[in-house]
PDB file of C-alpha atoms in Angstrom:
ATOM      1  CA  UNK A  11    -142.816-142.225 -24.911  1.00 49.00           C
ATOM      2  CA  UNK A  12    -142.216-145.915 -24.116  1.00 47.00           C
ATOM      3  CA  UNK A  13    -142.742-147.187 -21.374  1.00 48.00           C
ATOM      4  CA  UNK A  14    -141.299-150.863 -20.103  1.00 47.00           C
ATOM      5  CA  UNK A  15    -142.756-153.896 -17.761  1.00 47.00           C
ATOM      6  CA  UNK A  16    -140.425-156.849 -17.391  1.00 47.00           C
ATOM      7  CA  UNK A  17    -139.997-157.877 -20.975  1.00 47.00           C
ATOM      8  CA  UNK A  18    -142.508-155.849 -22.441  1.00 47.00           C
ATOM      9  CA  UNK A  19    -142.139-152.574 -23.965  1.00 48.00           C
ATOM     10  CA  UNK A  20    -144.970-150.420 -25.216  1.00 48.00           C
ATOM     11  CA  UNK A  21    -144.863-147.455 -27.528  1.00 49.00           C
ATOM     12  CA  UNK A  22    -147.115-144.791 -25.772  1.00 46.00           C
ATOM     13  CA  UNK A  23    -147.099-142.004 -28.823  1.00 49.00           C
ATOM     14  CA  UNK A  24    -147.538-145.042 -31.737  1.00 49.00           C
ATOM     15  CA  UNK A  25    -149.581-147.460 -30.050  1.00 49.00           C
ATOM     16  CA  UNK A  26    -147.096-150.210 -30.631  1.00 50.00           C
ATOM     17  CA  UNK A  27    -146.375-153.102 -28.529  1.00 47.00           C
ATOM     18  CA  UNK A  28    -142.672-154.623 -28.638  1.00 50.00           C
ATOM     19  CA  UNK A  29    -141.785-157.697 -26.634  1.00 49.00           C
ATOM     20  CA  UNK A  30    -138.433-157.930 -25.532  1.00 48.00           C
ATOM     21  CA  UNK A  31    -137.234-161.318 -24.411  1.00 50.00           C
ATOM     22  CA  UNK A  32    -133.200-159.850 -23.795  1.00 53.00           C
ATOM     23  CA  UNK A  33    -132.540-158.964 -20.122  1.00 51.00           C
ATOM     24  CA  UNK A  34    -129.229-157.331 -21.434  1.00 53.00           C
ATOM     25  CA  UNK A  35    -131.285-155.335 -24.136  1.00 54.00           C
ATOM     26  CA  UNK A  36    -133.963-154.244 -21.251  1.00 46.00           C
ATOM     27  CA  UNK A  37    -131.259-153.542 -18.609  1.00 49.00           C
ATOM     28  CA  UNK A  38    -129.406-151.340 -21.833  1.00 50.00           C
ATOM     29  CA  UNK A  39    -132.193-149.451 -22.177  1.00 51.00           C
ATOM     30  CA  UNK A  40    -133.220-148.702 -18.537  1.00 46.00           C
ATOM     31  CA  UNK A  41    -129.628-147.947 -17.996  1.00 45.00           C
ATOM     32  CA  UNK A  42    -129.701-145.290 -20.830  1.00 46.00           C
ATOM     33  CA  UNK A  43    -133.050-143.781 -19.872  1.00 48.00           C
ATOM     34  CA  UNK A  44    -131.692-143.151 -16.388  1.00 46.00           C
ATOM     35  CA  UNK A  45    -127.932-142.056 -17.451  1.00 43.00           C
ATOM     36  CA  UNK A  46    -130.172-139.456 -20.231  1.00 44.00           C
ATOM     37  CA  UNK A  47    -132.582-138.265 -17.170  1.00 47.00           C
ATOM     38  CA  UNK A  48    -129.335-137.535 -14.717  1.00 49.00           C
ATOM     39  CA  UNK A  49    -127.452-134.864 -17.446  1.00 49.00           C
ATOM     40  CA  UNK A  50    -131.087-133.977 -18.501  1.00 50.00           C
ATOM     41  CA  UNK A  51    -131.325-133.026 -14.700  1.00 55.00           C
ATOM     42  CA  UNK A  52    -128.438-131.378 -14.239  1.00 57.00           C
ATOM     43  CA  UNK A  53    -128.524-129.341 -17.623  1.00 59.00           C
ATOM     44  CA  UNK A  54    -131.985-127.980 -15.771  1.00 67.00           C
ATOM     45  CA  UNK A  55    -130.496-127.171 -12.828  1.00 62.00           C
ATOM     46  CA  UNK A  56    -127.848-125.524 -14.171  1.00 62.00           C
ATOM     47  CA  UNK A  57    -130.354-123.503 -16.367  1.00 69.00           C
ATOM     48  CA  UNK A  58    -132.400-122.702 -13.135  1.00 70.00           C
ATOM     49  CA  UNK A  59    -129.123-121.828 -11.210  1.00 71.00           C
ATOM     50  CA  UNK A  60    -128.257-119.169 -14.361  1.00 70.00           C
ATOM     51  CA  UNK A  61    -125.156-120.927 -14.720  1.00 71.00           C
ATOM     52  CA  UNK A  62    -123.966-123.520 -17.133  1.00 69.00           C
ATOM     53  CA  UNK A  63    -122.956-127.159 -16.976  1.00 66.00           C
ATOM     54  CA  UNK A  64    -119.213-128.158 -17.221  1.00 69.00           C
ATOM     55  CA  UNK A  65    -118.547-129.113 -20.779  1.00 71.00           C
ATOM     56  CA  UNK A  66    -115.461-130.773 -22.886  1.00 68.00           C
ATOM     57  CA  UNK A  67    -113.895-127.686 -23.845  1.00 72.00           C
ATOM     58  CA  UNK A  68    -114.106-125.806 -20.719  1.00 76.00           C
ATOM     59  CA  UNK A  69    -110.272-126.499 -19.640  1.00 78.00           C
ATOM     60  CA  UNK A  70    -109.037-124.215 -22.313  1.00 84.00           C
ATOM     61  CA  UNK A  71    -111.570-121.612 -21.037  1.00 84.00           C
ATOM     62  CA  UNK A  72    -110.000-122.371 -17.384  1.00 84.00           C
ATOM     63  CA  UNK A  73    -106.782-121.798 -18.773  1.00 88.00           C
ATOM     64  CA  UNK A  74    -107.326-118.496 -20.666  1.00 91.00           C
ATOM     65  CA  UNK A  75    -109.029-117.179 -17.371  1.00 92.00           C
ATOM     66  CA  UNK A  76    -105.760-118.079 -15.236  1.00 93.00           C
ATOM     67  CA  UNK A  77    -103.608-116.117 -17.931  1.00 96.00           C
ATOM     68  CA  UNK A  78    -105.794-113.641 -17.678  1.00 96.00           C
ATOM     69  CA  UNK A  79    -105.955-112.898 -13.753  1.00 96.00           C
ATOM     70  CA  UNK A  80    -102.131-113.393 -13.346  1.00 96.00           C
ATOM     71  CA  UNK A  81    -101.871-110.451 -16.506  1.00 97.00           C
ATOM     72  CA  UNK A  82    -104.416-108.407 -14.178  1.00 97.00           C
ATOM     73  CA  UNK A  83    -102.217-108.957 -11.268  1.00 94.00           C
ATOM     74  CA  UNK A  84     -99.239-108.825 -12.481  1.00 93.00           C
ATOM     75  CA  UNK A  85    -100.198-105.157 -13.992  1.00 94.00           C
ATOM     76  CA  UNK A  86    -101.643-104.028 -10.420  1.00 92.00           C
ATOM     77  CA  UNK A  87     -98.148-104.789  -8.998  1.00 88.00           C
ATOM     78  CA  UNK A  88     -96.026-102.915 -11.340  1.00 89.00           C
ATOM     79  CA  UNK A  89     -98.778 -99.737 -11.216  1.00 90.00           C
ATOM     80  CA  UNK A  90     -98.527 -99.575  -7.534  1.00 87.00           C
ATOM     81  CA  UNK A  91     -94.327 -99.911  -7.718  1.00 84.00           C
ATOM     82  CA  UNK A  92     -94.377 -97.320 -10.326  1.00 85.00           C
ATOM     83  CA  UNK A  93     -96.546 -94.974  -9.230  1.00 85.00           C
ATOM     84  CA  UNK A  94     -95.561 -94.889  -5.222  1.00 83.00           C
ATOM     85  CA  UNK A  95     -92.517 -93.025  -6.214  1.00 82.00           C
ATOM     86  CA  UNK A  96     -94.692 -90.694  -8.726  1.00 83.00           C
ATOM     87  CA  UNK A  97     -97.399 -89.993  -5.802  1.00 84.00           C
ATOM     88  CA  UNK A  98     -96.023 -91.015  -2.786  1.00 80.00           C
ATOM     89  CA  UNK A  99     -98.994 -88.803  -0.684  1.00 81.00           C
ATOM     90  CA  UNK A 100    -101.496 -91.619  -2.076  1.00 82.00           C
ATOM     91  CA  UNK A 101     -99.712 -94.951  -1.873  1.00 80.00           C
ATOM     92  CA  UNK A 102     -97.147 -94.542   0.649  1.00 79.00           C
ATOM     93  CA  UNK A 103     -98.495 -91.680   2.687  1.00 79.00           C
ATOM     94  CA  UNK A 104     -97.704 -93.706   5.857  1.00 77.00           C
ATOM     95  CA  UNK A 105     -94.538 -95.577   5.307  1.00 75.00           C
ATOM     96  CA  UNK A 106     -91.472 -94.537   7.069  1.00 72.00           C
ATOM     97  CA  UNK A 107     -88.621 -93.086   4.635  1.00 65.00           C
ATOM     98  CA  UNK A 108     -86.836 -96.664   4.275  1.00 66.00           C
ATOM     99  CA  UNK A 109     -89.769 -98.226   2.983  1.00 62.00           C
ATOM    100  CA  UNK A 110     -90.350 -94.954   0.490  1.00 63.00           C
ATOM    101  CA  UNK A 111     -87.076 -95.071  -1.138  1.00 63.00           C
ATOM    102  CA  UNK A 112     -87.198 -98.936  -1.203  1.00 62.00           C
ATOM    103  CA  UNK A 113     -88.341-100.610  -4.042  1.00 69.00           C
ATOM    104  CA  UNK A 114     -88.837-103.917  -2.453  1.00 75.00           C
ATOM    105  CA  UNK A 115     -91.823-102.522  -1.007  1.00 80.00           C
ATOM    106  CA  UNK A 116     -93.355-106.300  -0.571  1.00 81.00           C
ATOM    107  CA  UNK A 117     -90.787-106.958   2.310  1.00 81.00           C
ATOM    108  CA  UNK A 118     -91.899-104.950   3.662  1.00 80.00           C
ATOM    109  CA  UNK A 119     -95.421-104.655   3.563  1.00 82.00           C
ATOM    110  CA  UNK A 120     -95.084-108.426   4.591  1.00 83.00           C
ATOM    111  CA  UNK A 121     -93.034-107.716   7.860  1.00 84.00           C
ATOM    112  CA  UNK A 122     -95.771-105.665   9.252  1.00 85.00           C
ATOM    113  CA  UNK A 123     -98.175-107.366  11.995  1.00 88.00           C
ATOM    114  CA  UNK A 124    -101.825-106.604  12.244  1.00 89.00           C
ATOM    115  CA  UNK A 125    -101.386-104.662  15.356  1.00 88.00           C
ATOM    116  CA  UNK A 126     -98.698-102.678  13.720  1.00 87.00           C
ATOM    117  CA  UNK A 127    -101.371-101.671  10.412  1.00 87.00           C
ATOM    118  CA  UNK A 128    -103.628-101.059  12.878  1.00 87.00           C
ATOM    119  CA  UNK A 129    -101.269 -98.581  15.109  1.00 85.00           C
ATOM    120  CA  UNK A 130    -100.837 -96.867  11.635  1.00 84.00           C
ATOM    121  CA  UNK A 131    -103.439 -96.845   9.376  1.00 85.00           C
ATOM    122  CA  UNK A 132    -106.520 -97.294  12.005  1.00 86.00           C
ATOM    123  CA  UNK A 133    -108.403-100.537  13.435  1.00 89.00           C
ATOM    124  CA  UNK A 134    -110.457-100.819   9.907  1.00 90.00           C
ATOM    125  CA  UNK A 135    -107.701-101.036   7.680  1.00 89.00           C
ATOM    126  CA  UNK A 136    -105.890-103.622  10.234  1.00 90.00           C
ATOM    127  CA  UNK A 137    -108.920-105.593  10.345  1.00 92.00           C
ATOM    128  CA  UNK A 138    -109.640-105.522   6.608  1.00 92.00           C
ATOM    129  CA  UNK A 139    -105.922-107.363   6.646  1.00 91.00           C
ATOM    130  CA  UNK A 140    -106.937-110.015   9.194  1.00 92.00           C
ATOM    131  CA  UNK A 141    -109.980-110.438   7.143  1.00 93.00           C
ATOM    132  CA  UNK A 142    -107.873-111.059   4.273  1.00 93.00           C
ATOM    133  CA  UNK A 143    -105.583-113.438   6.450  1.00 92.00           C
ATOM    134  CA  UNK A 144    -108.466-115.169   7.454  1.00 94.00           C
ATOM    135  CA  UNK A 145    -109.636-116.165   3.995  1.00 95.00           C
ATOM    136  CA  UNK A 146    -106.156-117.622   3.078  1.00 94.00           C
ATOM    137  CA  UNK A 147    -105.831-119.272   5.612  1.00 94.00           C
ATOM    138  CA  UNK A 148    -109.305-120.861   4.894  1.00 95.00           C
ATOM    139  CA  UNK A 149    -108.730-122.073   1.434  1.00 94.00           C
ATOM    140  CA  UNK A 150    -104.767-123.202   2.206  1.00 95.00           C
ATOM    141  CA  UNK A 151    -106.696-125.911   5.163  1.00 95.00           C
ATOM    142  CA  UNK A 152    -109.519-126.346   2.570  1.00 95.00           C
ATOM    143  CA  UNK A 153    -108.517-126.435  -0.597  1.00 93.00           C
ATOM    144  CA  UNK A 154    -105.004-128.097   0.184  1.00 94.00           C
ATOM    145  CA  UNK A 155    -106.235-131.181   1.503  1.00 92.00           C
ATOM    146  CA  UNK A 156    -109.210-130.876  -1.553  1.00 92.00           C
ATOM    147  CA  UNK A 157    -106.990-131.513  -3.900  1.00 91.00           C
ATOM    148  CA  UNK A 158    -104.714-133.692  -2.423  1.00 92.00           C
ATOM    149  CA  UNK A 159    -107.685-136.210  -1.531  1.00 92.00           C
ATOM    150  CA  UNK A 160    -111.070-135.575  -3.065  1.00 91.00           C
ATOM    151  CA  UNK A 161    -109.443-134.691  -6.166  1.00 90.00           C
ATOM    152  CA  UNK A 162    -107.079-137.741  -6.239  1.00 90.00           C
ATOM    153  CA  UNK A 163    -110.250-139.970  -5.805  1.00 91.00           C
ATOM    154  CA  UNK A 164    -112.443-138.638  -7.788  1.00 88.00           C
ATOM    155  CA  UNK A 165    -109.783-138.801 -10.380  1.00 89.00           C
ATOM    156  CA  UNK A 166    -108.670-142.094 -10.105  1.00 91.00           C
ATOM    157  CA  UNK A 167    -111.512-144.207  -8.386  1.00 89.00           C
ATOM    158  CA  UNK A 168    -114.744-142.031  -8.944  1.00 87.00           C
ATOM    159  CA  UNK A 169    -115.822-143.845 -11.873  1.00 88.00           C
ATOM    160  CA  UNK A 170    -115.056-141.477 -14.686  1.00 87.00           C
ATOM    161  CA  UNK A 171    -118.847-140.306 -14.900  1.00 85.00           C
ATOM    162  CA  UNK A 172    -117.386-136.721 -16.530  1.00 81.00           C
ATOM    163  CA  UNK A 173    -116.326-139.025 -19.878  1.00 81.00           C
ATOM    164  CA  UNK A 174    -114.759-136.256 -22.277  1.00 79.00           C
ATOM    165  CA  UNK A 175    -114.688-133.396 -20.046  1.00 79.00           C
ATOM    166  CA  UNK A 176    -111.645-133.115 -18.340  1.00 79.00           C
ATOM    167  CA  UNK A 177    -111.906-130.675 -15.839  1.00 79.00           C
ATOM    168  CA  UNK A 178    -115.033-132.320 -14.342  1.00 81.00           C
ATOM    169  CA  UNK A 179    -112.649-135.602 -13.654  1.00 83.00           C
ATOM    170  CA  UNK A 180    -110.996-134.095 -10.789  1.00 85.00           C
ATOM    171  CA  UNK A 181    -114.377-132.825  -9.025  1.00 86.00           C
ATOM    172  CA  UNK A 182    -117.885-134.458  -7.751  1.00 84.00           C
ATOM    173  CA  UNK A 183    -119.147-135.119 -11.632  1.00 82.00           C
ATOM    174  CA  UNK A 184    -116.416-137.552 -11.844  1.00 85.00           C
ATOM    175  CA  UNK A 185    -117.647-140.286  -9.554  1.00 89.00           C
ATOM    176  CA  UNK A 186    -120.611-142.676 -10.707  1.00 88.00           C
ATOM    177  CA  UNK A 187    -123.554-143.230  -8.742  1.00 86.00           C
ATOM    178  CA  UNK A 188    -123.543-145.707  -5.553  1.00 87.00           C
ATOM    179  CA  UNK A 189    -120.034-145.111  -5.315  1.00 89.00           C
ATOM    180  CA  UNK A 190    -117.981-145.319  -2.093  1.00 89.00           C
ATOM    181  CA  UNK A 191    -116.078-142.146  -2.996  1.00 91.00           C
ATOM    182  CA  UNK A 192    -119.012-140.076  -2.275  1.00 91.00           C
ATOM    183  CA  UNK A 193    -118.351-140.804   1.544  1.00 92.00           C
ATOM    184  CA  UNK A 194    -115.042-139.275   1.522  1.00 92.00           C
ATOM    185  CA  UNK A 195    -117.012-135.841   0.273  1.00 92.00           C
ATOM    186  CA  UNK A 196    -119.412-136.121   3.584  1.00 92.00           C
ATOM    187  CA  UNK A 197    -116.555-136.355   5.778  1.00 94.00           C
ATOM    188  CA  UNK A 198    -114.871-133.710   3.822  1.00 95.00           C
ATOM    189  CA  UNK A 199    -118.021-132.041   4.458  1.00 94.00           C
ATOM    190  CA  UNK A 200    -117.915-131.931   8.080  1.00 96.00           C
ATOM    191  CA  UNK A 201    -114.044-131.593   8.190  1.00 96.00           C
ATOM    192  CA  UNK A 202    -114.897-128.200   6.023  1.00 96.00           C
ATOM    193  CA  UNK A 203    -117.557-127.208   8.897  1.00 96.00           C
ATOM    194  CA  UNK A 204    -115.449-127.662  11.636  1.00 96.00           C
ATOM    195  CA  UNK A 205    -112.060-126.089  10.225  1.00 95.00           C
ATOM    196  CA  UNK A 206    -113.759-122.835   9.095  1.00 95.00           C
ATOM    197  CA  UNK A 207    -115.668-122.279  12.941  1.00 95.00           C
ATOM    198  CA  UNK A 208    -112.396-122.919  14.406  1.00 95.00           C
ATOM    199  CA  UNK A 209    -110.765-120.503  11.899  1.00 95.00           C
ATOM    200  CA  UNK A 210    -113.622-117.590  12.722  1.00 94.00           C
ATOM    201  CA  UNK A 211    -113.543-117.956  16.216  1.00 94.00           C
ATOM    202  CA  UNK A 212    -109.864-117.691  16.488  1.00 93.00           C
ATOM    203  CA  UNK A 213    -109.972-114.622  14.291  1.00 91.00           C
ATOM    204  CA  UNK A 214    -113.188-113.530  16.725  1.00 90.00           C
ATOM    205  CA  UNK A 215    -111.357-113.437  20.263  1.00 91.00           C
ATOM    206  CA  UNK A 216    -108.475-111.592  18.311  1.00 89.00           C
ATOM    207  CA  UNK A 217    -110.492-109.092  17.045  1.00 90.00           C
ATOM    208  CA  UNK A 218    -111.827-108.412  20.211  1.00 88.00           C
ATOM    209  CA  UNK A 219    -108.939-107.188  22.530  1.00 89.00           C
ATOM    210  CA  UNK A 220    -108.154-104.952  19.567  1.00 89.00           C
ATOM    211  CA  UNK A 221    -111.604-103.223  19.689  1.00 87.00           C
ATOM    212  CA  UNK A 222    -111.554-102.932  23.012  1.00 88.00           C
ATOM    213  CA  UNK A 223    -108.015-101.280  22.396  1.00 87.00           C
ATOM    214  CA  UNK A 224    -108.904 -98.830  20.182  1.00 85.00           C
ATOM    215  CA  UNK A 225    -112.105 -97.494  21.585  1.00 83.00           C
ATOM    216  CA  UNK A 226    -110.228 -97.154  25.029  1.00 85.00           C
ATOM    217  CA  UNK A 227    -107.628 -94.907  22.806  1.00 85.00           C
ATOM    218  CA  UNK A 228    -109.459 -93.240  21.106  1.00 83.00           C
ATOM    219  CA  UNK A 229    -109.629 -89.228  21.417  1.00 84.00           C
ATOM    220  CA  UNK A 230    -111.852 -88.091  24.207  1.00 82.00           C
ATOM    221  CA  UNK A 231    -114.063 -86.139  22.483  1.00 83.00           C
ATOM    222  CA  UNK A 232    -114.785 -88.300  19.442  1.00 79.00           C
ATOM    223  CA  UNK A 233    -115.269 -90.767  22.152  1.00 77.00           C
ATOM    224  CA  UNK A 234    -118.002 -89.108  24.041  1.00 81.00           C
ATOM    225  CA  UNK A 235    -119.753 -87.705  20.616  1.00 81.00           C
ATOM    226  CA  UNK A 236    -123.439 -88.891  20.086  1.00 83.00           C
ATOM    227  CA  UNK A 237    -124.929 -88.649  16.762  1.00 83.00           C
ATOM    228  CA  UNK A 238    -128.973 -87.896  16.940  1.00 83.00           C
ATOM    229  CA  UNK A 239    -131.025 -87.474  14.179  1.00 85.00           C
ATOM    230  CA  UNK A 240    -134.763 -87.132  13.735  1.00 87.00           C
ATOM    231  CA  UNK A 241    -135.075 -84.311  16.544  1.00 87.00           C
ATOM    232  CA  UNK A 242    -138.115 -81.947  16.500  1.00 89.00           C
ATOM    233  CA  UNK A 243    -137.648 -78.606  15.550  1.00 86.00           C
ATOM    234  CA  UNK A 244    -138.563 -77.124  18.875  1.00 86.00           C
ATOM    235  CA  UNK A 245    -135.833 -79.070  20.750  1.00 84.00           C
ATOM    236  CA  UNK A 246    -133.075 -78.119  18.578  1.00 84.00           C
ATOM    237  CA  UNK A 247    -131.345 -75.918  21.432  1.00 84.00           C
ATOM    238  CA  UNK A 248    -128.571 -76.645  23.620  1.00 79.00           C
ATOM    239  CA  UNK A 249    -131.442 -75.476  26.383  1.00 82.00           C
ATOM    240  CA  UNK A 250    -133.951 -77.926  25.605  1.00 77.00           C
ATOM    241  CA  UNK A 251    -131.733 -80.485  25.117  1.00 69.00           C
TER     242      UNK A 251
END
């Protein structure tokens, strides 16, 4: 291990002392030893994490994962077109007799409103759609303006810490230390904070009139039904209770 003090450098392991009289050959060294300690860092935090590091390479794998969703979803889609007609009780048990016999059955799943999936299929299944609203909504305000700006400066003006792997240049491992890049990702930050509260509070005070809806419609009886559990044996009468 070697270990340096202005211009001297001293071989812990060997006993050896070197003096160096070149400022460029100290500042090369100091420069590697901390540039070695960063990845050395990060390949240990990755390992900790249970994940790995980005690599040179890993844009192929990125690639080869995209083909492979799209094949995924692409196969879901033609299932469910093929098998609505085949077993329409399961897939289009609730769909009026236009939308059975259509095949353009994403028209019209599109034209439906929450409130009308939730007049039809029930307040969960409505909700599961805002839900799913809500998330794309979240990463079209996030992810748009991501990649538009962080990405762009990371790219171009981050530094090009990633060196051969190219899928790190358009992401956080791209800029170099000290750089003024890195303040763009704290406002981004808080810009990312602010968006998504706005986004779940909005979907909050929607969601609310519709529970309020629903329980208010919902049948008498189930309405007014308790479930108790845990009762002793000796109160389980109509009498004693």
């Amino acid at each position: 291990m070697a270990q340096e003090t202005g211009a001297v450098s001293v071989n812990l392991e060997q006993g050896d002392v070197e003096i160096i009289q070149d400022p460029e050959r100290i500042m090369n060294s100091t420069i590697g030893r901390n540039v070695t300690n960063k990845f050395a860092n990060q390949s240990q935090a990755a390992k900790q994490a249970g994940v790995s590091a980005n690599s040179a390479g890993d844009m192929r794998i990125l690639r080869s994962s995209l083909a492979t969703n799209a094949a995924i979803i692409g196969g879901c889609l033609l299932f469910f077109t093929i098998f609505r007609w085949y077993m329409p009780l399961i897939y289009s048990y609730r769909a009026t007799e236009p939308e059975k016999r259509s095949i353009n059955w994403v028209y019209y799943s599109l034209r439906q409103s929450v409130d009308d999936i939730t007049e039809r299929a029930g307040l969960d299944h409505g909700m599961l759609i805002e839900f799913t609203q809500l998330a794309m909504k979240t990463l079209f305000v996030i992810g748009l303006p991501g990649i538009a700006v962080l990405s762009t400066l990371d790219f171009y003006l981050g530094g090009n810490a990633a060196g051969e792997d190219k899928l790190s240049r358009i992401g956080m491992n791209n800029v170099i230390e000290g750089s003024e890049v890195c303040w763009a990702h704290a406002f981004f930050t808080w810009y990312v904070v602010v968006v998504v509260q706005m986004l779940i509070f909005r979907s909050q005070t929607q969601f609310l009139p519709r529970r309020f809806k629903w329980l208010k419609e919902m049948p008498r009886l189930r309405a007014t039904t308790v479930l108790v559990q845990c009762i002793p044996e000796d109160k389980r009468s109509d009498v004693e209770l």
